PDB file of C-alpha atoms and ligand atoms in Angstrom:
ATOM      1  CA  UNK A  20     -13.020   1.170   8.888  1.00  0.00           C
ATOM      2  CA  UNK A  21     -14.205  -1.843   7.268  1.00  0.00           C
ATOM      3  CA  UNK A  22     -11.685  -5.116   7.998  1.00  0.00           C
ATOM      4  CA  UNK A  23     -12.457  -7.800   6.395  1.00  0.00           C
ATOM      5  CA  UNK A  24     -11.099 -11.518   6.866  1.00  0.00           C
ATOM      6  CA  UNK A  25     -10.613 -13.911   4.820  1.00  0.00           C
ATOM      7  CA  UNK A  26      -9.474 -17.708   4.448  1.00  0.00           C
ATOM      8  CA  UNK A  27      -5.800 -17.403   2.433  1.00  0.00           C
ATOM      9  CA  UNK A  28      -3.503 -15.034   0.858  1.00  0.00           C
ATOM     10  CA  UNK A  29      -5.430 -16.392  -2.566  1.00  0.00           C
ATOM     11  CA  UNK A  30      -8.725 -14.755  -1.522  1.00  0.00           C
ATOM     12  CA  UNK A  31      -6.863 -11.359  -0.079  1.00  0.00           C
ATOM     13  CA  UNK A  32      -5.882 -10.585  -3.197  1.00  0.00           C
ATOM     14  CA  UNK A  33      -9.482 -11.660  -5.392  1.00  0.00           C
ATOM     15  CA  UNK A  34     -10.982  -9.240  -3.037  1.00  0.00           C
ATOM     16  CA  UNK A  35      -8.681  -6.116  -2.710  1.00  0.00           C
ATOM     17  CA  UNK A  36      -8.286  -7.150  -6.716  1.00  0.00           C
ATOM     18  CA  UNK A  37     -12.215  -6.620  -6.795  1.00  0.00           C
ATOM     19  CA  UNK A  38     -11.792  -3.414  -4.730  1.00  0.00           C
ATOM     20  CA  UNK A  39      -9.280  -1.706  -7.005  1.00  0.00           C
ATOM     21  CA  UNK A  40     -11.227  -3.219 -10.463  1.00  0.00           C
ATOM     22  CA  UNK A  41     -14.230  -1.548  -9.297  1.00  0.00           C
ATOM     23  CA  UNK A  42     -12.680   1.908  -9.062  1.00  0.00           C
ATOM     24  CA  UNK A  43     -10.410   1.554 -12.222  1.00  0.00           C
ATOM     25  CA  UNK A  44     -14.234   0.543 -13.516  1.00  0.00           C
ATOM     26  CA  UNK A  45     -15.711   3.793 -12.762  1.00  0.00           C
ATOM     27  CA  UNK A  46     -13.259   5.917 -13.793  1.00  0.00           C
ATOM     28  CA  UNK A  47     -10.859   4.864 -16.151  1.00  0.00           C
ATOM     29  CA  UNK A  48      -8.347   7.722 -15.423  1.00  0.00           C
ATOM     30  CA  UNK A  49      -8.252   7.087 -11.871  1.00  0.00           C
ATOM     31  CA  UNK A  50      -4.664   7.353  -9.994  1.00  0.00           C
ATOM     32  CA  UNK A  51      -3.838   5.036  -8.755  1.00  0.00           C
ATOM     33  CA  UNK A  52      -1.566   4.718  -5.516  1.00  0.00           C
ATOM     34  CA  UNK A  53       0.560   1.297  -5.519  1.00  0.00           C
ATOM     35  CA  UNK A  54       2.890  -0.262  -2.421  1.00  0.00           C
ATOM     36  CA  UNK A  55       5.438  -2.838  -3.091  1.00  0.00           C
ATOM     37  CA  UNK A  56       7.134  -5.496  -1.340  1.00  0.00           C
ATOM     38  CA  UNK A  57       4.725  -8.910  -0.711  1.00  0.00           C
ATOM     39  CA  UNK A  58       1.725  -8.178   0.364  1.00  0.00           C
ATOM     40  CA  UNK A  59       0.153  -6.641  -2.623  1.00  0.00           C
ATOM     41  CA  UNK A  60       1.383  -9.421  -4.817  1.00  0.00           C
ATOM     42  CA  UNK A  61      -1.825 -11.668  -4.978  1.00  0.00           C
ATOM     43  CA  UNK A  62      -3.797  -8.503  -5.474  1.00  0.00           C
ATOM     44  CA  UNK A  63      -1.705  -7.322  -8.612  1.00  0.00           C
ATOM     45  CA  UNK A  64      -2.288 -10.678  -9.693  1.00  0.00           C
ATOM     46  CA  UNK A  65      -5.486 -10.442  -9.400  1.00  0.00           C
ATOM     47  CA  UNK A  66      -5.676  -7.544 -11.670  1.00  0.00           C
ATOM     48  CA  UNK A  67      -4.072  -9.079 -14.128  1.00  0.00           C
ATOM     49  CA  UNK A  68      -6.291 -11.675 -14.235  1.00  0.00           C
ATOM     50  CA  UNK A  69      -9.198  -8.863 -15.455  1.00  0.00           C
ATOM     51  CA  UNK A  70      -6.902  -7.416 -17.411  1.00  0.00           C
ATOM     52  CA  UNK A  71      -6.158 -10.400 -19.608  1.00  0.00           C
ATOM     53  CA  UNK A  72      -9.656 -11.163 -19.442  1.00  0.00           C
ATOM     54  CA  UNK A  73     -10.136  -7.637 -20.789  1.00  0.00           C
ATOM     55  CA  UNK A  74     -12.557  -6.912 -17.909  1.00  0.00           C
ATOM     56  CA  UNK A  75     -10.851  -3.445 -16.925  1.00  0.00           C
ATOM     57  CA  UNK A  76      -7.578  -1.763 -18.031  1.00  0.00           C
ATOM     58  CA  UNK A  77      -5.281   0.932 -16.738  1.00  0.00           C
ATOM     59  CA  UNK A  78      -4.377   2.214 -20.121  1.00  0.00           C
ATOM     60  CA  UNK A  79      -5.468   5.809 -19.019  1.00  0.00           C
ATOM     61  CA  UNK A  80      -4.865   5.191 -15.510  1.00  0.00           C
ATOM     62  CA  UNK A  81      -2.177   7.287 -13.782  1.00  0.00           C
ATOM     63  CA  UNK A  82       0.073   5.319 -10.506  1.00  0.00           C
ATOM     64  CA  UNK A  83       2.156   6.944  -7.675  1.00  0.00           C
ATOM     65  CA  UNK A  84       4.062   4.552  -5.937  1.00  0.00           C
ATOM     66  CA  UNK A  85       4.200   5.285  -1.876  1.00  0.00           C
ATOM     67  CA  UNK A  86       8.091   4.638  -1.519  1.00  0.00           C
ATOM     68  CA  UNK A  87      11.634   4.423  -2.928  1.00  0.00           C
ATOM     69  CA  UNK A  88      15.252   3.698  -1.517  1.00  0.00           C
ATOM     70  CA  UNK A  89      17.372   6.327  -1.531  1.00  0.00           C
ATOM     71  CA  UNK A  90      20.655   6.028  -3.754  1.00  0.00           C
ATOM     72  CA  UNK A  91      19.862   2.487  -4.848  1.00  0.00           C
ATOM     73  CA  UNK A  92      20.676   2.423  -8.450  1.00  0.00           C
ATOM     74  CA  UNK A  93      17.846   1.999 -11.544  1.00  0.00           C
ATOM     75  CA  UNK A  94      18.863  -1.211 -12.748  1.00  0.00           C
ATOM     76  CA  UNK A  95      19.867  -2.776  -8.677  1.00  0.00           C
ATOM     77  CA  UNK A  96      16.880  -5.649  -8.560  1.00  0.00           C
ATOM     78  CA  UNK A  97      15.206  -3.999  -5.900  1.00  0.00           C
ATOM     79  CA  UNK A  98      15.447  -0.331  -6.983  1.00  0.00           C
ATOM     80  CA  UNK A  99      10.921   0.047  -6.607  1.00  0.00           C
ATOM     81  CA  UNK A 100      10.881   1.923  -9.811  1.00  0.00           C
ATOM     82  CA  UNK A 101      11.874  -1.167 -11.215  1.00  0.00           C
ATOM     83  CA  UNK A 102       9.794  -3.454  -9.003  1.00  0.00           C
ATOM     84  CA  UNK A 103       6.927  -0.852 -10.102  1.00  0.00           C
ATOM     85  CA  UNK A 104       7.912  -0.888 -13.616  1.00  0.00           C
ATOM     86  CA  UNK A 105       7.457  -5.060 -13.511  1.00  0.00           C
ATOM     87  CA  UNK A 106       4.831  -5.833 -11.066  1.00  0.00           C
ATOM     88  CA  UNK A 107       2.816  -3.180 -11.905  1.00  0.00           C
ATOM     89  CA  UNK A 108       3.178  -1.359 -15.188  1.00  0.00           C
ATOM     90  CA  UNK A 109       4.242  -3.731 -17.225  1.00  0.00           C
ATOM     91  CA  UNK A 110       1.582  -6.918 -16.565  1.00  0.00           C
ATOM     92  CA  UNK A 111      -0.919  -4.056 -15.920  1.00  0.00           C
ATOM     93  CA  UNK A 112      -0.882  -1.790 -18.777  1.00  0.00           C
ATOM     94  CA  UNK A 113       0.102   1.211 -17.320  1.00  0.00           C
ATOM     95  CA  UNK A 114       1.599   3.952 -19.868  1.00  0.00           C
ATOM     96  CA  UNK A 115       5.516   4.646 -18.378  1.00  0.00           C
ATOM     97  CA  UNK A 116       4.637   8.230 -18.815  1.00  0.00           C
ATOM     98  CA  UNK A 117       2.026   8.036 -16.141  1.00  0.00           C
ATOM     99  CA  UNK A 118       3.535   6.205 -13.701  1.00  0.00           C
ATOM    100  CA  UNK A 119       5.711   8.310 -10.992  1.00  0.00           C
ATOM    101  CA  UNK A 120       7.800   6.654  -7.950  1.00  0.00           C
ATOM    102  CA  UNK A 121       9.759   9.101  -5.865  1.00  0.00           C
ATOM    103  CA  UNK A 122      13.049  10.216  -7.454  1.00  0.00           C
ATOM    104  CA  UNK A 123      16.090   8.411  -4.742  1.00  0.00           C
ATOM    105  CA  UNK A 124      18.679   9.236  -6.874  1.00  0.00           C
ATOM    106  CA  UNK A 125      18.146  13.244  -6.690  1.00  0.00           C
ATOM    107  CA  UNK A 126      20.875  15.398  -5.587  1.00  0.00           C
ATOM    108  CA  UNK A 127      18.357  17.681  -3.797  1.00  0.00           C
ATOM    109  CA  UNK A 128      15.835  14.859  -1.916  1.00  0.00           C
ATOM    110  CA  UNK A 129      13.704  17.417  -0.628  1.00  0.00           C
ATOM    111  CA  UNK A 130      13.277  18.812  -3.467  1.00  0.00           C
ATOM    112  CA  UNK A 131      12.099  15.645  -5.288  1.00  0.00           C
ATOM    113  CA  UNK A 132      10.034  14.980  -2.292  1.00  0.00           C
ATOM    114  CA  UNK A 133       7.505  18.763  -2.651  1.00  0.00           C
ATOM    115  CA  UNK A 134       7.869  17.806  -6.344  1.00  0.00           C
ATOM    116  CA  UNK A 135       6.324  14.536  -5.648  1.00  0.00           C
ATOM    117  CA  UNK A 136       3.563  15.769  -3.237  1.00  0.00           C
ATOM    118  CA  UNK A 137       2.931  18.438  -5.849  1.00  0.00           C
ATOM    119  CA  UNK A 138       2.815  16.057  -8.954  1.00  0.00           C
ATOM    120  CA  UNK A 139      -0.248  13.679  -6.816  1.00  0.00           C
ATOM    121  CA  UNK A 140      -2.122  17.342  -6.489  1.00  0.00           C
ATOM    122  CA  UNK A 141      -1.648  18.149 -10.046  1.00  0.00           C
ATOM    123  CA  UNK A 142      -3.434  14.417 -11.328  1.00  0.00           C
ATOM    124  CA  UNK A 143      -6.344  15.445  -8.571  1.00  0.00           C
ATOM    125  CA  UNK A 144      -5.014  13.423  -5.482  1.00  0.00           C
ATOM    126  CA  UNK A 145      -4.999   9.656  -5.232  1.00  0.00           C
ATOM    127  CA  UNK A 146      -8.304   7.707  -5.960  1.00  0.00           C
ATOM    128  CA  UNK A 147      -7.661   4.272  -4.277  1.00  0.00           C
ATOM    129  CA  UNK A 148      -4.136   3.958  -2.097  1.00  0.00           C
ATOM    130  CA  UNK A 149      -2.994   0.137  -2.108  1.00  0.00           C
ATOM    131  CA  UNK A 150      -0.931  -0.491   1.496  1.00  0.00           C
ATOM    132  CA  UNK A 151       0.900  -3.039   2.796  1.00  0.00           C
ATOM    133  CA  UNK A 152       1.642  -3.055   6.779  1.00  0.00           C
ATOM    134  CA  UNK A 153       5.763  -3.478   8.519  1.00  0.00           C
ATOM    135  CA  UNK A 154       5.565  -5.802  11.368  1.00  0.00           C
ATOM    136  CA  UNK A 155       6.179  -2.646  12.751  1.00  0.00           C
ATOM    137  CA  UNK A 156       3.322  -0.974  11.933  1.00  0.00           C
ATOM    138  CA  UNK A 157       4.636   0.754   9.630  1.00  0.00           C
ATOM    139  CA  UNK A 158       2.487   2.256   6.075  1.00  0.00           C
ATOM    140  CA  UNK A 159       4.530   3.137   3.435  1.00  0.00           C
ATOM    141  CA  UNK A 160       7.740   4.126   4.887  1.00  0.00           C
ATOM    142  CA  UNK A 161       6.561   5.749   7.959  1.00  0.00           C
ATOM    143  CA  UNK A 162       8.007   4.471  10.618  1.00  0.00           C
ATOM    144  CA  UNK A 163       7.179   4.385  14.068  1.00  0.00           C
ATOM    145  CA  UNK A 164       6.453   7.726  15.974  1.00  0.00           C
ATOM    146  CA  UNK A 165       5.812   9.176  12.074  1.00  0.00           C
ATOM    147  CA  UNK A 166       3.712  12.413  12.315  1.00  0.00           C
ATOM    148  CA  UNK A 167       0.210  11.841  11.047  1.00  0.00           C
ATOM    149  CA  UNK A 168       0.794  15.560   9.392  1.00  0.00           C
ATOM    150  CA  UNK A 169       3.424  14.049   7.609  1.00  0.00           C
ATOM    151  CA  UNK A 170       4.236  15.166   3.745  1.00  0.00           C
ATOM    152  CA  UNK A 171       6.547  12.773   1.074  1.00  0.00           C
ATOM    153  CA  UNK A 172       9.829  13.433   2.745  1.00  0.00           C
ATOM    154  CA  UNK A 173      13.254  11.519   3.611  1.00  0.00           C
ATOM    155  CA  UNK A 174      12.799   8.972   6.236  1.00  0.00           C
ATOM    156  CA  UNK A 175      15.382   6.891   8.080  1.00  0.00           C
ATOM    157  CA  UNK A 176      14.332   2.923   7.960  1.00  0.00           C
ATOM    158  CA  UNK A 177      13.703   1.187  11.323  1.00  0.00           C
ATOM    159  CA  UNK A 178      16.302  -1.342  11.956  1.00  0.00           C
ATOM    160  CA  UNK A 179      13.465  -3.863  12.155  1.00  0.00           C
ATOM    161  CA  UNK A 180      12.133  -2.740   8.321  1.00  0.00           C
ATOM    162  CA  UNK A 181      15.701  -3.396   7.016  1.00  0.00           C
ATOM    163  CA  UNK A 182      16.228  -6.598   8.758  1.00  0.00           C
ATOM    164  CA  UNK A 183      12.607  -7.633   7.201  1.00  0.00           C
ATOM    165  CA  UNK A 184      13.554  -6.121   3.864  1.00  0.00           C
ATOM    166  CA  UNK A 185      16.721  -7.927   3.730  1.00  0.00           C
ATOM    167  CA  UNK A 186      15.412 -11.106   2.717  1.00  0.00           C
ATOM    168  CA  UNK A 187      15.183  -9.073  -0.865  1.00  0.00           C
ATOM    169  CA  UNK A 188      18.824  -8.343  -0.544  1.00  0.00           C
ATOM    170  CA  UNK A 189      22.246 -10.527  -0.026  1.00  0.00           C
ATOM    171  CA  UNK A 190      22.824  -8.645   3.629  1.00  0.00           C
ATOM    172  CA  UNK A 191      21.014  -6.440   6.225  1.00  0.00           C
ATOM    173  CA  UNK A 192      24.053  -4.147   4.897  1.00  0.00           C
ATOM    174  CA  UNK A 193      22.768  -3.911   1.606  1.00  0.00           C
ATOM    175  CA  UNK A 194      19.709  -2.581   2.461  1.00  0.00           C
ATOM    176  CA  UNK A 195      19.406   1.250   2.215  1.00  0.00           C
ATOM    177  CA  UNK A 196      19.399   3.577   5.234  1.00  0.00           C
ATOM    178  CA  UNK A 197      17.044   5.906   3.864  1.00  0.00           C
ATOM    179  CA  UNK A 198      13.772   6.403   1.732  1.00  0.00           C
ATOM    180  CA  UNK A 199      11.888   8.782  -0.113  1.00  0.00           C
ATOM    181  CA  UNK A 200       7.947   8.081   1.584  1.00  0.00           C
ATOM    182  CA  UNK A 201       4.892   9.511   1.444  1.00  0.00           C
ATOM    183  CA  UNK A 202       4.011  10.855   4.482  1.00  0.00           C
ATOM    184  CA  UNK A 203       1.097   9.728   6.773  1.00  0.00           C
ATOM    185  CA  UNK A 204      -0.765  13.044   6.062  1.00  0.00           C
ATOM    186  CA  UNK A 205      -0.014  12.317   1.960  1.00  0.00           C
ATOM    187  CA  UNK A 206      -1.838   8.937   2.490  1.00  0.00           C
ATOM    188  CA  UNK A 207      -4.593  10.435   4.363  1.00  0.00           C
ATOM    189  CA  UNK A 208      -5.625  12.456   1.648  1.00  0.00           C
ATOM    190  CA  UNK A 209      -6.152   9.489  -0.845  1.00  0.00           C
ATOM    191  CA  UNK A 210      -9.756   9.215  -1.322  1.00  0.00           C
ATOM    192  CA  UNK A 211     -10.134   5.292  -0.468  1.00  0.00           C
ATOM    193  CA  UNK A 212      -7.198   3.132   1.567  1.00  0.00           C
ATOM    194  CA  UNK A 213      -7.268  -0.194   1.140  1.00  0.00           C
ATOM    195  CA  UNK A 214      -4.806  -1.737   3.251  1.00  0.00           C
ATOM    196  CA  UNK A 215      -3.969  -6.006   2.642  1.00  0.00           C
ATOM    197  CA  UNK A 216      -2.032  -8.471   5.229  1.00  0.00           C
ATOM    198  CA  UNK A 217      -1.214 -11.998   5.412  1.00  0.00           C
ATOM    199  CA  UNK A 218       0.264 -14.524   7.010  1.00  0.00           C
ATOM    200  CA  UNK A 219       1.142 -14.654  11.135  1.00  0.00           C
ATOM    201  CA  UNK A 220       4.264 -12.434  11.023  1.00  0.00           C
ATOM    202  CA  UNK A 221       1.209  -9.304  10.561  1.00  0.00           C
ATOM    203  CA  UNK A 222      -0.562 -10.230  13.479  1.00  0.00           C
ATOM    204  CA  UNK A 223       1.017  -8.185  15.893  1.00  0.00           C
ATOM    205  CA  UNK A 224       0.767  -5.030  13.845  1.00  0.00           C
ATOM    206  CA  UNK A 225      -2.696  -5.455  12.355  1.00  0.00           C
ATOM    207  CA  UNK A 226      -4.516  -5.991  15.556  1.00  0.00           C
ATOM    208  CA  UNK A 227      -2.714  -2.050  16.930  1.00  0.00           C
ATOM    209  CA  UNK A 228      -3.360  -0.732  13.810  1.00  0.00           C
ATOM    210  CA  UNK A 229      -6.954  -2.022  13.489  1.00  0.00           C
ATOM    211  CA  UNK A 230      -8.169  -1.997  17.421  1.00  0.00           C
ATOM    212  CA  UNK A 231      -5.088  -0.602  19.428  1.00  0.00           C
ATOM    213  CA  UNK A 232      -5.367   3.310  20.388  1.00  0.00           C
ATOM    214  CA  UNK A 233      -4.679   6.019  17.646  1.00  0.00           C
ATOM    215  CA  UNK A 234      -0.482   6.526  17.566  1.00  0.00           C
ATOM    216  CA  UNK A 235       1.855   7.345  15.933  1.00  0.00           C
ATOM    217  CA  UNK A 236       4.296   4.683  17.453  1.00  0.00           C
ATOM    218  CA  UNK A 237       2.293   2.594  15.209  1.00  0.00           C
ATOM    219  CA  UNK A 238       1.657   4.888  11.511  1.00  0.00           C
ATOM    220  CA  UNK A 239      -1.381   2.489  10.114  1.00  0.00           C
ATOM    221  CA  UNK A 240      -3.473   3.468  13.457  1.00  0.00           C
ATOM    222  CA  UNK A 241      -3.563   6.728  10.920  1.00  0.00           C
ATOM    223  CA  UNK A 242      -5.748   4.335   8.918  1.00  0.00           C
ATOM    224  CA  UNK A 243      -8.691   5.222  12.306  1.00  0.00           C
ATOM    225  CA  UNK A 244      -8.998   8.382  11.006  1.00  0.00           C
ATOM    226  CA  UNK A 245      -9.864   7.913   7.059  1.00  0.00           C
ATOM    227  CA  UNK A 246     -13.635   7.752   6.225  1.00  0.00           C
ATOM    228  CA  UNK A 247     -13.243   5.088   3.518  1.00  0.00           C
ATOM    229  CA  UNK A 248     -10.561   2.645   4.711  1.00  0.00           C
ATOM    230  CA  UNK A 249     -10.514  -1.075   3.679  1.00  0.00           C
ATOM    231  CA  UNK A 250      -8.282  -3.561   5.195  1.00  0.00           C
ATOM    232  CA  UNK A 251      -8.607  -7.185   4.064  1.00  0.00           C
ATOM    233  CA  UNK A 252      -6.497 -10.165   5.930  1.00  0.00           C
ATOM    234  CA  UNK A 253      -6.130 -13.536   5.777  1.00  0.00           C
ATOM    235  CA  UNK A 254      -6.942 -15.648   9.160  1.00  0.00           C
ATOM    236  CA  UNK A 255      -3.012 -15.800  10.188  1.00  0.00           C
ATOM    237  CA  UNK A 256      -3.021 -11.808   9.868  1.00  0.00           C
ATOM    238  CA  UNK A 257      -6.411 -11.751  11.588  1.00  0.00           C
ATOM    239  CA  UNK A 258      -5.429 -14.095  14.731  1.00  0.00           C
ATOM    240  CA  UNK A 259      -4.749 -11.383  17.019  1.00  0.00           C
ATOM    241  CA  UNK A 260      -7.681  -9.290  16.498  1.00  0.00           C
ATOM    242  CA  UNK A 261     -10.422  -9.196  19.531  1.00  0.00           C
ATOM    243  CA  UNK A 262     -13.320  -8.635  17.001  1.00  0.00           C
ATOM    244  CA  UNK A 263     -13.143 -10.516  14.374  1.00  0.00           C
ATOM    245  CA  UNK A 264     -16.827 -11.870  15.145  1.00  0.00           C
ATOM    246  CA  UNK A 265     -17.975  -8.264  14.558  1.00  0.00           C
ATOM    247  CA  UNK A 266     -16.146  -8.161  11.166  1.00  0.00           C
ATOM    248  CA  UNK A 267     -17.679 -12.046   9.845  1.00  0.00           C
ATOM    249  CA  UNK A 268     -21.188 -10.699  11.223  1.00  0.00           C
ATOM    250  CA  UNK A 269     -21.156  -7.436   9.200  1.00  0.00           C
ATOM    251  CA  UNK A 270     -19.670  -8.588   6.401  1.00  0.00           C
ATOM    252  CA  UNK A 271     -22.329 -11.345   6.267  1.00  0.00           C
ATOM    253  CA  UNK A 272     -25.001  -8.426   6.942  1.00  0.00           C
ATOM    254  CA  UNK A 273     -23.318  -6.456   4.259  1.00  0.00           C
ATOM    255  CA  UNK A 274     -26.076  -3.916   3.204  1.00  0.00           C
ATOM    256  CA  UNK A 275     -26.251  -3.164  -0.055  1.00  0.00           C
ATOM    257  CA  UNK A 276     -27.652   0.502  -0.814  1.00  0.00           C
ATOM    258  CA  UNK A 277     -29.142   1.521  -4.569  1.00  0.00           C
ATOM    259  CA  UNK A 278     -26.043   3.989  -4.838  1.00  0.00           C
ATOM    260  CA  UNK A 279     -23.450   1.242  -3.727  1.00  0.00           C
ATOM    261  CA  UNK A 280     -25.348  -1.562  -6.526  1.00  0.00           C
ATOM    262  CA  UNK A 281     -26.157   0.847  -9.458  1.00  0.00           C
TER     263      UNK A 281
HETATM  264  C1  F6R B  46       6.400  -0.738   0.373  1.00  0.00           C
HETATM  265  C2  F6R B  46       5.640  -0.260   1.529  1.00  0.00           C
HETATM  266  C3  F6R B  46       5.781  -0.943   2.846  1.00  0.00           C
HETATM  267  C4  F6R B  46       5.408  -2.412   2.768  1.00  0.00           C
HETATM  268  C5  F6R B  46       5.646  -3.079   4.115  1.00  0.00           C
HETATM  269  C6  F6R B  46       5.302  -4.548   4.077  1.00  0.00           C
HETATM  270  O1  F6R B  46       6.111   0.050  -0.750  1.00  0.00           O
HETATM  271  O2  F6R B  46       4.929   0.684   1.412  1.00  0.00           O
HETATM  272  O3  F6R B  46       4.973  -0.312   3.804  1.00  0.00           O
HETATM  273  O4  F6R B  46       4.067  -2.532   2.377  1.00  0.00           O
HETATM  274  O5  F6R B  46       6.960  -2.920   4.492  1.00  0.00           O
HETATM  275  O6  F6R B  46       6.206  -5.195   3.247  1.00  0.00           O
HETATM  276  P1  F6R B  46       5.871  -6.655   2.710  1.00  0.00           P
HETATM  277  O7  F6R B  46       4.630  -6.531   1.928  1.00  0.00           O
HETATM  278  O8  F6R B  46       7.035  -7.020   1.825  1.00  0.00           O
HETATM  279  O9  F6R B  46       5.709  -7.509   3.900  1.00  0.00           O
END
């Protein structure tokens, strides 16, 4: 794993910005996988910024989101198909048509869930997967004690992830109960993760995640196990790790290899 810390929230999202550019670069029709909620926000900005400057574009890109409330209405504010549809595929240039968040509003949930899983396998599995982190630990909407086997399925949200999420809603009561998520075994299977964190409220769960013991009491240890995972934080995220030392030293040793510059 590769964590990388930086000064603010600004620079979080130039990097993991840089990260994503790179492999929307290589391959224009990459997929995409795309989080919500706060912490990818300076990174989306970010992208528009290369956009606009017409350094990259996402016009044949394809995007999965990881989540989705189940049963919250299309047009309710924070319904993420419409918090995809503006953050992301509107300032980004994504076509509509190839942009997929799981279906809440289903009458058969499990259904939409294998459809979901099977609609990432038929656009060749996820090239980069953008993650935020609960103050639970939590990756998508895995919560605690999540199997790291785990396939796009219904999950019930922690009380702690709806108190969080609340500040997006009038009342705790308002939030959903439950979520369509990919599962920790879905995320896995992305190619590249590139998890981003700020601010002190992370802390806690970025330094179990990052150098606590592999569990699934806490889903983004799961990140321990990917070949190619990424997490960027800003020094309020970072405070609790033990070796952030380590992490300044190699990234200012950063070896560049004639595969990794060409
Ligand atoms: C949302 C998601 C969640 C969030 C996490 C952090 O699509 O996958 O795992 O990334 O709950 O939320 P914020 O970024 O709002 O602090």
């Amino acid at each position: 794993m590769e964590v990388i810390v930086v000064p603010t929230n600004v620079e979080v999202g130039r990097l993991g910005a840089a990260e994503v550019a790179a492999v929307a670069a290589a391959k224009p029709s990459a997929v995409i996988g795309l989080a919500t909620g706060s912490s990818p926000e300076s990174l989306y900005a970010g992208l528009r910024e290369r956009v606009t400057a017409g350094e990259i574009s996402f016009a044949e890109a394809r995007g999965f989101a990881l989540d989705e409330y189940v049963g919250l209405p299309l047009e309710h504010p924070q319904s993420y198909a419409g918090v995809i549809r503006r953050t992301v595929v509107e300032p980004l240039g994504f076509h509509p048509s190839r942009m997929r968040v799981p279906d809440g509003l289903a009458p058969d949930l499990d259904a939409a869930a294998t459809a979901y899983e099977a609609a990432i396998a038929e656009a060749g599995g996820i090239d980069i997967q953008i993650l935020g982190i609960g103050t639970n630990g939590h990756i998508g909407f895995n919560e605690p004690t999540s199997s790291f086997a785990s396939r796009t399925r219904v999950k019930t949200l922690a009380p702690r992830t709806r108190e969080d999420n609340s500040r997006f809603f009038d009342s705790v009561e308002e939030v959903p109960i439950h979520c369509l998520t990919q599962g920790l075994g879905t995320i896995l299977e992305a190619k590249r993760l590139l998890l981003v964190a700020q601010g002190p409220g992370k802390a806690a769960a970025i330094a179990a995640a990052v150098e606590g013991p592999l569990s699934s009491f806490v889903p983004a240890s799961a990140l321990q196990l990917h070949e190619h995972a990424t997490v960027i934080v800003d020094e309020a995220a970072a405070a609790e790790l033990r070796l952030t030392d380590y992490y300044r030293f190699s990234r200012d040793h950063r070896l560049v290899r004639a595969a990794a510059a060409a």
